Short mmCIF file of C-alpha atoms in Angstrom, two decimals:
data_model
loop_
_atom_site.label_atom_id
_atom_site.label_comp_id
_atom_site.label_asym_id
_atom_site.label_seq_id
_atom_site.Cartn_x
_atom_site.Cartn_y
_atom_site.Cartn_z
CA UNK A 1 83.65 112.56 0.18
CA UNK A 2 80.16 112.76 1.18
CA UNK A 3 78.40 110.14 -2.06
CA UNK A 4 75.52 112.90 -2.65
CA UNK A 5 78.20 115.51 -3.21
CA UNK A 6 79.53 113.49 -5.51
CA UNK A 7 76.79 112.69 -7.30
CA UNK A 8 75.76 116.24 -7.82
CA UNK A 9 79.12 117.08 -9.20
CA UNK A 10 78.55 114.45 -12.18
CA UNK A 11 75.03 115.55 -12.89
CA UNK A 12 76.14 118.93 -13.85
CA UNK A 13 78.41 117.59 -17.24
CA UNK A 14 75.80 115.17 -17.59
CA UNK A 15 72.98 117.86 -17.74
CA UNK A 16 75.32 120.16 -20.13
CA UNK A 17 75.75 117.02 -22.67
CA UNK A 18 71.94 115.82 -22.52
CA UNK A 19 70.72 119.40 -23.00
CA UNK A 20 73.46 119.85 -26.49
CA UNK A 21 72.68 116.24 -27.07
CA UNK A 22 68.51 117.44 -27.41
CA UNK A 23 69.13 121.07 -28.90
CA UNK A 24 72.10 120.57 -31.04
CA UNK A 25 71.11 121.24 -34.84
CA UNK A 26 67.32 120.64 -33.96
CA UNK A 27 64.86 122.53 -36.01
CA UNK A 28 62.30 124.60 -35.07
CA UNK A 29 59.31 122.00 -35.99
CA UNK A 30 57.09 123.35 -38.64
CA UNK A 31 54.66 125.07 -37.42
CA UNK A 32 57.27 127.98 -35.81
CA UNK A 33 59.38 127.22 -39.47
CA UNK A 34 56.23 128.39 -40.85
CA UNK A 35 55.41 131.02 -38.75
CA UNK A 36 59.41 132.45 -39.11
CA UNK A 37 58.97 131.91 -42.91
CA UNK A 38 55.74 134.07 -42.90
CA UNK A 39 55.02 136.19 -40.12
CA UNK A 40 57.60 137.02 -37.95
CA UNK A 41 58.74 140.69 -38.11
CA UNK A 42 61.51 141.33 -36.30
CA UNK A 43 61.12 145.28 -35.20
CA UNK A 44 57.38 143.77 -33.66
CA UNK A 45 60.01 142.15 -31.05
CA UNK A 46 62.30 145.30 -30.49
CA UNK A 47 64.94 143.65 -32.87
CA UNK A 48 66.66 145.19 -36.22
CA UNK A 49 64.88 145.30 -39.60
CA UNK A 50 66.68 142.06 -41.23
CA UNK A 51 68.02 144.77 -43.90
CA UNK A 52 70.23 146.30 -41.12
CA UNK A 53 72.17 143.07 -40.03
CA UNK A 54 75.78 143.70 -40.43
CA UNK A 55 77.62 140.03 -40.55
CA UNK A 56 81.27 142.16 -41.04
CA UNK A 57 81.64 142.72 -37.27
CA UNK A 58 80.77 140.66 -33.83
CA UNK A 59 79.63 144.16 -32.30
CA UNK A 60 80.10 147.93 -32.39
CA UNK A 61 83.87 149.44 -32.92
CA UNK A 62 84.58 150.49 -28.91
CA UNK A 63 87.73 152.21 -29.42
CA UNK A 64 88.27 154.43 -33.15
CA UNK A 65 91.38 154.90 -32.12
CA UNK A 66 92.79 151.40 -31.00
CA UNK A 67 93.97 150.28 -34.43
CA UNK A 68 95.71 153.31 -34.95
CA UNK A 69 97.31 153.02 -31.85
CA UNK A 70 98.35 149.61 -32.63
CA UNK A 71 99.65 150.75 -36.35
CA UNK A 72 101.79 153.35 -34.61
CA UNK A 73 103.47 150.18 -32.18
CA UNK A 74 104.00 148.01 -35.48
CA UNK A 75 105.13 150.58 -37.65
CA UNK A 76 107.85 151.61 -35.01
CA UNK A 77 108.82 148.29 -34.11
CA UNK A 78 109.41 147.54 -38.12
CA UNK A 79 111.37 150.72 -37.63
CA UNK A 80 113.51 149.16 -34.95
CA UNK A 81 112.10 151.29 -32.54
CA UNK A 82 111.25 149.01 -29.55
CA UNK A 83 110.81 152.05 -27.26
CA UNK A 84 107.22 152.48 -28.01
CA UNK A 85 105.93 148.88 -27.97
CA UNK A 86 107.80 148.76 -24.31
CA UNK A 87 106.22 152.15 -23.41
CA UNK A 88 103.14 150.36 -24.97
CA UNK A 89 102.58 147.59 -22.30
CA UNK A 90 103.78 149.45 -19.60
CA UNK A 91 100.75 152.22 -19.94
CA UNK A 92 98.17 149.15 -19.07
CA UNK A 93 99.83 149.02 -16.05
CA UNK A 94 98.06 146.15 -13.62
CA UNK A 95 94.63 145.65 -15.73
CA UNK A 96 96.57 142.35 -16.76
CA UNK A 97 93.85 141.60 -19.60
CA UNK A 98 94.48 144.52 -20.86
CA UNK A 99 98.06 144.11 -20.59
CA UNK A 100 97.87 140.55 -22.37
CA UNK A 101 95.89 141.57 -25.12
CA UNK A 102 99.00 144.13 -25.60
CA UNK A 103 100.96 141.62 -25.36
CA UNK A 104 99.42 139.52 -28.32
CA UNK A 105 99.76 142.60 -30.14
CA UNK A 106 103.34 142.48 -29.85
CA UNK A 107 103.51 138.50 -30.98
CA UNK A 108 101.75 139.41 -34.16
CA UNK A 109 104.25 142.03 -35.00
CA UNK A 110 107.20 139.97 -34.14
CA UNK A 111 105.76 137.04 -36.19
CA UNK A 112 106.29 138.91 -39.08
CA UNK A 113 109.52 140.46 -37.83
CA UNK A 114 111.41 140.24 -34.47
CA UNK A 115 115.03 142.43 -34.95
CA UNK A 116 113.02 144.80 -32.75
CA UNK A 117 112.42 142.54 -29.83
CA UNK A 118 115.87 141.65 -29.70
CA UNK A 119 117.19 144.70 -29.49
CA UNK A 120 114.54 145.26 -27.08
CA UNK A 121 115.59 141.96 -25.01
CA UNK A 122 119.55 143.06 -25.39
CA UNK A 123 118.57 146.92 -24.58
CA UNK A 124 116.25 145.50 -21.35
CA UNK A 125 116.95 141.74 -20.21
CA UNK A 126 115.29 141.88 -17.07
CA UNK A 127 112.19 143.50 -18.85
CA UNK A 128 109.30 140.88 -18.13
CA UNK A 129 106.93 141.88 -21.10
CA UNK A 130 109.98 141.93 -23.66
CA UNK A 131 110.41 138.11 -21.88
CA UNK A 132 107.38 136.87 -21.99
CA UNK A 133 106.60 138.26 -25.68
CA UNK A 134 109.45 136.35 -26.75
CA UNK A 135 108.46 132.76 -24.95
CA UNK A 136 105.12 133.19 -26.53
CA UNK A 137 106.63 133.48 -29.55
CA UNK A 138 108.44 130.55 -29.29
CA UNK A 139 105.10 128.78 -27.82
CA UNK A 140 103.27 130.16 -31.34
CA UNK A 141 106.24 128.77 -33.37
CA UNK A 142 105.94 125.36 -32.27
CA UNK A 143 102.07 125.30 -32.22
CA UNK A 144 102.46 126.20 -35.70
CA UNK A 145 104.13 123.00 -37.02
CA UNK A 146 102.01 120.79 -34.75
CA UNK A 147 98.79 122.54 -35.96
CA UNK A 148 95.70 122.05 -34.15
CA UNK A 149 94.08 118.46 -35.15
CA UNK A 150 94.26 115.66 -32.81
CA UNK A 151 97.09 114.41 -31.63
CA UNK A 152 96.39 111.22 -33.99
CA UNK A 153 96.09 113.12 -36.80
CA UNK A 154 99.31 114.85 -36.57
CA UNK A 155 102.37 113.36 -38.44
CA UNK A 156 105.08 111.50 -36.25
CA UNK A 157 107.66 114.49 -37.53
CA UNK A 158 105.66 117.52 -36.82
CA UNK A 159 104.60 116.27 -33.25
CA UNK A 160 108.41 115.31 -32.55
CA UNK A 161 109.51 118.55 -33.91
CA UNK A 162 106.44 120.42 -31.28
CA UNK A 163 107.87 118.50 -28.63
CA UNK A 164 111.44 119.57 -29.08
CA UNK A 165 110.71 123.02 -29.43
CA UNK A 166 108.47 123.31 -25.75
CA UNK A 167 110.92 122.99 -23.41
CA UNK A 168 112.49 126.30 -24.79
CA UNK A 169 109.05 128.24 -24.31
CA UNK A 170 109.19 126.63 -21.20
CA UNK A 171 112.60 128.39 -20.13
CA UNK A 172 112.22 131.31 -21.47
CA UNK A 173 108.61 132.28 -19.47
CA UNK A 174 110.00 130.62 -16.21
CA UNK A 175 113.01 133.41 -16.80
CA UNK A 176 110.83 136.09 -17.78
CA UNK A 177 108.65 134.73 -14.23
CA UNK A 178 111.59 135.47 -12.41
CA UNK A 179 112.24 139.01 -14.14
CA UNK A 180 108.66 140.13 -13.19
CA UNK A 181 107.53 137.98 -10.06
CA UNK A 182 104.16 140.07 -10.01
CA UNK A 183 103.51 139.62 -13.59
CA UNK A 184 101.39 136.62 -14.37
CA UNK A 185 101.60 137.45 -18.58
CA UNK A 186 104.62 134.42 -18.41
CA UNK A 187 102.62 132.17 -16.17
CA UNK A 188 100.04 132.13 -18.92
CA UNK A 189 102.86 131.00 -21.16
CA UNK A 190 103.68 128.11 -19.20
CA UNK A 191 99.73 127.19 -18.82
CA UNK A 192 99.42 126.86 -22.61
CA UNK A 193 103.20 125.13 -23.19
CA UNK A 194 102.21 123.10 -19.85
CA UNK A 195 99.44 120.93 -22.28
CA UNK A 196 101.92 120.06 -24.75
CA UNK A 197 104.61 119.19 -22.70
CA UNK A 198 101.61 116.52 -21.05
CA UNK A 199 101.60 117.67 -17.51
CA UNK A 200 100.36 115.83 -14.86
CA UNK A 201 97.02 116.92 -13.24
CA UNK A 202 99.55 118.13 -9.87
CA UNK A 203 102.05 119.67 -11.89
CA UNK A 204 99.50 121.72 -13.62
CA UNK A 205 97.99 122.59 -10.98
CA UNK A 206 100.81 124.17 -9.26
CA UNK A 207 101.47 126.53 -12.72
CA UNK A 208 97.77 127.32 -12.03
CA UNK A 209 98.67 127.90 -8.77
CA UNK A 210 101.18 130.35 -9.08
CA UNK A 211 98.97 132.04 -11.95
CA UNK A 212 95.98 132.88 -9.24
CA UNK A 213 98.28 134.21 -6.80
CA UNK A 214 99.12 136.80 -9.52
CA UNK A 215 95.66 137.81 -11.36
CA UNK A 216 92.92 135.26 -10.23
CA UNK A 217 90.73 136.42 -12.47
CA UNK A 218 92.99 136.63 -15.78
CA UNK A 219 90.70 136.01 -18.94
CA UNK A 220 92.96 134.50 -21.24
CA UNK A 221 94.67 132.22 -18.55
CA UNK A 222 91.36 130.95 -17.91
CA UNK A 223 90.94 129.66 -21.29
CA UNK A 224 93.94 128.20 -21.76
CA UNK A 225 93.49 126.05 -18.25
CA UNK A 226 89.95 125.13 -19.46
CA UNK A 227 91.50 123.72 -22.64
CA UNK A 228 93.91 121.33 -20.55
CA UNK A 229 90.86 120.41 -18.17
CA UNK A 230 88.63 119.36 -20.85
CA UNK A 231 88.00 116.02 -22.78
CA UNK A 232 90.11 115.97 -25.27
CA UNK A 233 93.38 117.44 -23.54
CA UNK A 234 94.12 116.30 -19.92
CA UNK A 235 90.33 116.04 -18.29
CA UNK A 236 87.19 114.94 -19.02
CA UNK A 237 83.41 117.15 -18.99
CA UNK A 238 83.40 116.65 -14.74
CA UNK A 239 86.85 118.65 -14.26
CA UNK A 240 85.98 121.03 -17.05
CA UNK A 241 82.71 122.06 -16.07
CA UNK A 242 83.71 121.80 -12.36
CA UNK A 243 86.68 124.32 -13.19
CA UNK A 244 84.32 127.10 -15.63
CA UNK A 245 81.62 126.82 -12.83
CA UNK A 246 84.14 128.00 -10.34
CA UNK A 247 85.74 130.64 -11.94
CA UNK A 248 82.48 131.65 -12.72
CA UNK A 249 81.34 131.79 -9.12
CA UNK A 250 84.29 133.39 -8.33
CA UNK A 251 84.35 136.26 -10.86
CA UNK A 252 83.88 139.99 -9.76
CA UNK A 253 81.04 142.19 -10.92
CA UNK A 254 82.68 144.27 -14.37
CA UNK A 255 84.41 140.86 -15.38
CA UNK A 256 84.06 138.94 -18.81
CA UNK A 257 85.33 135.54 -17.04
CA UNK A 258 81.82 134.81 -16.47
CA UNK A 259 81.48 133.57 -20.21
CA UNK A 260 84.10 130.48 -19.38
CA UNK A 261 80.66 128.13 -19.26
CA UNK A 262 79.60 129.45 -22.44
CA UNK A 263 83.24 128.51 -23.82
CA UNK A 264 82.83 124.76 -21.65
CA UNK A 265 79.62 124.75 -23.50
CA UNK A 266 81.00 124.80 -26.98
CA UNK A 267 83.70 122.82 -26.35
CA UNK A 268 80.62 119.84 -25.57
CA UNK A 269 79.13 120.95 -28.32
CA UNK A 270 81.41 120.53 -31.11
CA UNK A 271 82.13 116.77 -30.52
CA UNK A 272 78.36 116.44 -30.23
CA UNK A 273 78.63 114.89 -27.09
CA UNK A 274 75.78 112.67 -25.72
CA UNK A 275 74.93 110.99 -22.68
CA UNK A 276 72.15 110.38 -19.29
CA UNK A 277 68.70 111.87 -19.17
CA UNK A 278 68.76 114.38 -16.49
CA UNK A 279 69.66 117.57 -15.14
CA UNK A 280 68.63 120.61 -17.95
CA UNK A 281 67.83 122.64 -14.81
CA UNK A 282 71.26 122.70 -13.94
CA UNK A 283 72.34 124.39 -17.29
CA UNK A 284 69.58 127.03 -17.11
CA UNK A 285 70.54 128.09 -13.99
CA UNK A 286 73.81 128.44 -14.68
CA UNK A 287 72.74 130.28 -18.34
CA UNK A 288 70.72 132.56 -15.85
CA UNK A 289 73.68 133.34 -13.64
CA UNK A 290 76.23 133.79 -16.55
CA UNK A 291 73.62 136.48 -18.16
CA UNK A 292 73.20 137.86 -14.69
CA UNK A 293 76.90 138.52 -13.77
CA UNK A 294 77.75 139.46 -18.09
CA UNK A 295 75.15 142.69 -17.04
CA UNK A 296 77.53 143.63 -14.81
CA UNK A 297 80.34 143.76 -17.54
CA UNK A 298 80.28 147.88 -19.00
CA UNK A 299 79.22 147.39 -22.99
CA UNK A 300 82.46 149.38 -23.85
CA UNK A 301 84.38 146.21 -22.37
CA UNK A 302 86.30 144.42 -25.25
CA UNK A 303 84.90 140.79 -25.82
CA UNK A 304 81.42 141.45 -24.10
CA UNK A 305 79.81 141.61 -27.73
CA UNK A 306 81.02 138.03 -28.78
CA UNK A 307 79.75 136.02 -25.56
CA UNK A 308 76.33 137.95 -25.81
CA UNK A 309 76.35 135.98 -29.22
CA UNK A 310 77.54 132.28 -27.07
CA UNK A 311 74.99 133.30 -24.56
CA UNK A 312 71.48 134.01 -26.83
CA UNK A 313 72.95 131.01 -29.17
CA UNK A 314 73.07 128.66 -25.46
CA UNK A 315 69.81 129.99 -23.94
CA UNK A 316 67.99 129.35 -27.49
CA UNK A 317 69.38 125.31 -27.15
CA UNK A 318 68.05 125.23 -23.69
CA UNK A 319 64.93 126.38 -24.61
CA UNK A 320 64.99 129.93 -22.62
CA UNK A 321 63.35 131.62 -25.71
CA UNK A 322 62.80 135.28 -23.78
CA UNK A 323 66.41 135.06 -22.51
CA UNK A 324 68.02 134.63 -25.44
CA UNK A 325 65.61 137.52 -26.92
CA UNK A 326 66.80 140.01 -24.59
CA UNK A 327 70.24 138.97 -25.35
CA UNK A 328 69.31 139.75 -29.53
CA UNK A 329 68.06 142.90 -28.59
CA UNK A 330 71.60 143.84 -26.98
CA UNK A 331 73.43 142.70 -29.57
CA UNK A 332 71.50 145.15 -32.24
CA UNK A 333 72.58 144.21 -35.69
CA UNK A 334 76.12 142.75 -35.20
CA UNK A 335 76.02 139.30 -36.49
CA UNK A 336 79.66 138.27 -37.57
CA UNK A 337 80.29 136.67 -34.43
CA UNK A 338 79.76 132.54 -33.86
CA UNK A 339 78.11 130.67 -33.68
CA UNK A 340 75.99 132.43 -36.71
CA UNK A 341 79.43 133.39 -38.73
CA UNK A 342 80.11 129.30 -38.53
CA UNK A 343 76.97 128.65 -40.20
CA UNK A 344 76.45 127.30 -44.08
CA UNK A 345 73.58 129.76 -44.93
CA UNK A 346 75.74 132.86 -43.66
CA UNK A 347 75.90 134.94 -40.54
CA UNK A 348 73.35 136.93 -41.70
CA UNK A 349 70.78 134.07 -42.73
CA UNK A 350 71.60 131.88 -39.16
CA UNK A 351 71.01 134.77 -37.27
CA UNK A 352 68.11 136.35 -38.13
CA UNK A 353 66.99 132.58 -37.53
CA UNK A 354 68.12 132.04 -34.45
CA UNK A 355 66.15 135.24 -33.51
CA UNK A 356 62.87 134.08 -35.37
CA UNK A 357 63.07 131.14 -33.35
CA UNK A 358 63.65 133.45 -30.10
CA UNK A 359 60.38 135.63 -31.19
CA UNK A 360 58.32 132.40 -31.84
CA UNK A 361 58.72 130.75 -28.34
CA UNK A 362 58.55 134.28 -26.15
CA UNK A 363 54.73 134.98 -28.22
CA UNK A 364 53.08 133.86 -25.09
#
């Protein structure tokens, strides 16, 4: 490989961790603390009176009707009625977001109680949703008594008992796989059982593989394969950030996969990572591309709300005060989100700080 190519690959982790490494935690100075403290009125910048910030919610309910919908599912399933949670997935057709998110819906209930999904597995067996609720079940199960510390934090019994119990998540998606071959809902099973089970970087990839040819945009799938690529799974910062800058550059107009580098971001961030000297330019422009593309996203789109939080909370760190702003302005008075819900003073306290801050460097 051409040795500027691959130097330009490494100075885009190395340009994420320098620019966390500068912004992470750093104060304002005190001469904007001051100016926050004394002068800064939020509605002179187009943002909510401070007195309006609601730190219950991330952003505005989009759908009044979704949690009754999702009552109704429950309440029949509990009812041992699987009819309507089948009916359920079904309606979201080949939006296969939307049809995952159903699909969590379904875990939850059968968490609590699963008689209903196998009736619904005896009723259906070749039903891929009824399959691949019931692998991620299993998955959830297992993740449960590992918990989600370090490996070397987790006791020699619960990580033998995790390990045991993978290779039947395993099973059942690669069955529920072959009951729906166009449904990629199992394939994101195996992604997430695929990092416990320690795949190899070529095994993985061909799950991934497999995924893409189904939905090559998939949201949640995404996520999942960024958590194997990145430092403290099966990568390191290169293959992360050289796997969220590609799905990124791949992602259609309307699409919420454009926040994956926001999600790479944090994932730097909380281990405080540090290292080099160069490259913030890199990060901006790729801040300035996610915001670009995350316009194209409709606001009724579930999940938009929370990266426009990431995204103002990133531009701030790198020092793109009028970007991050714009983003406050979107987000109106919605503050229980992260990173401000994560914060000792209170969601409501961090983020009417984070936006003082935001006011105090876009004055000029």
């Amino acid at each position: 490989m051409n040795l500027v190519l691959v130097l330009l690959m490494l100075l885009v982790p190395l340009g994420v961790v320098v620019y966390l490494a500068r912004t992470k935690g750093k104060p304002a100075g005190p001469r904007a603390e001051r100016w926050i403290r004394t002068q800064y009125d939020p509605a002179a910048f187009g943002l909510v009176p401070r007195e309006q910030l609601d730190p219950s919610r991330g952003g505005p309910v989009l759908d009044p009707d979704a949690r009754a919908r999702a009552q109704e599912v429950a309440d029949a399933a509990w009812d041992g009625d699987w009819r309507v949670a089948a009916a359920y997935c079904e309606a979201a057709g080949r939006d296969w977001d939307e049809r995952w998110s159903r699909i969590e819906l379904l875990i939850q209930i059968a968490e609590s109680d699963d008689r209903w999904l196998n009736d619904w597995r005896g009723a259906q067996p070749d039903n891929g949703d009824a399959g691949t609720v019931y692998a991620q079940v299993l998955l959830h199960r297992a993740w449960e008594i590992r918990g989600t510390e370090y490996a070397n934090k987790v006791p020699a019994e619960r990580m033998r008992q995790f390990k045991e119990m993978l290779p039947a998540a395993m099973a059942a998606a690669q069955q529920a796989a072959d009951r729906a071959p166009h449904d990629p809902g199992p394939w994101v099973v195996m992604v997430t059982a695929a990092r416990g089970m320690q795949y190899s970087h070529s095994q993985f990839a061909e799950l991934w593989r497999n995924l893409q040819l189904r939905a090559p945009h998939h949201g949640p799938a995404h996520w999942q394969a960024l958590q194997y690529w990145c430092d403290k799974w099966f990568g390191s910062d290169t293959l992360m950030f050289d796997f969220a800058v590609r799905a990124v550059g791949t992602s259609p107009a309307g699409s919420t996969l454009a926040g994956l580098y926001l999600h790479a971001l944090d994932e730097v961030e909380k281990r405080g990572g540090r290292r080099g000297t160069r490259a913030d330019k890199h990060v901006k422009a790729r801040l300035e591309d996610v915001a670009r593309r995350l316009d194209t996203v409709p606001e009724t789109r579930e999940g938009l709300a929370r990266l426009r939080h990431k995204l103002a909370h990133h531009l701030l760190a790198a020092g793109m005060d009028r970007e991050a702003l714009e983003q406050f302005r979107r987000i109106g008075p919605y503050c229980g989100a992260a990173p401000w819900s994560q914060d000792d003073a209170g969601a409501s306290a961090a983020f009417d700080h984070a936006r003082g801050r935001a006011a105090y460097g876009s004055r000029a």
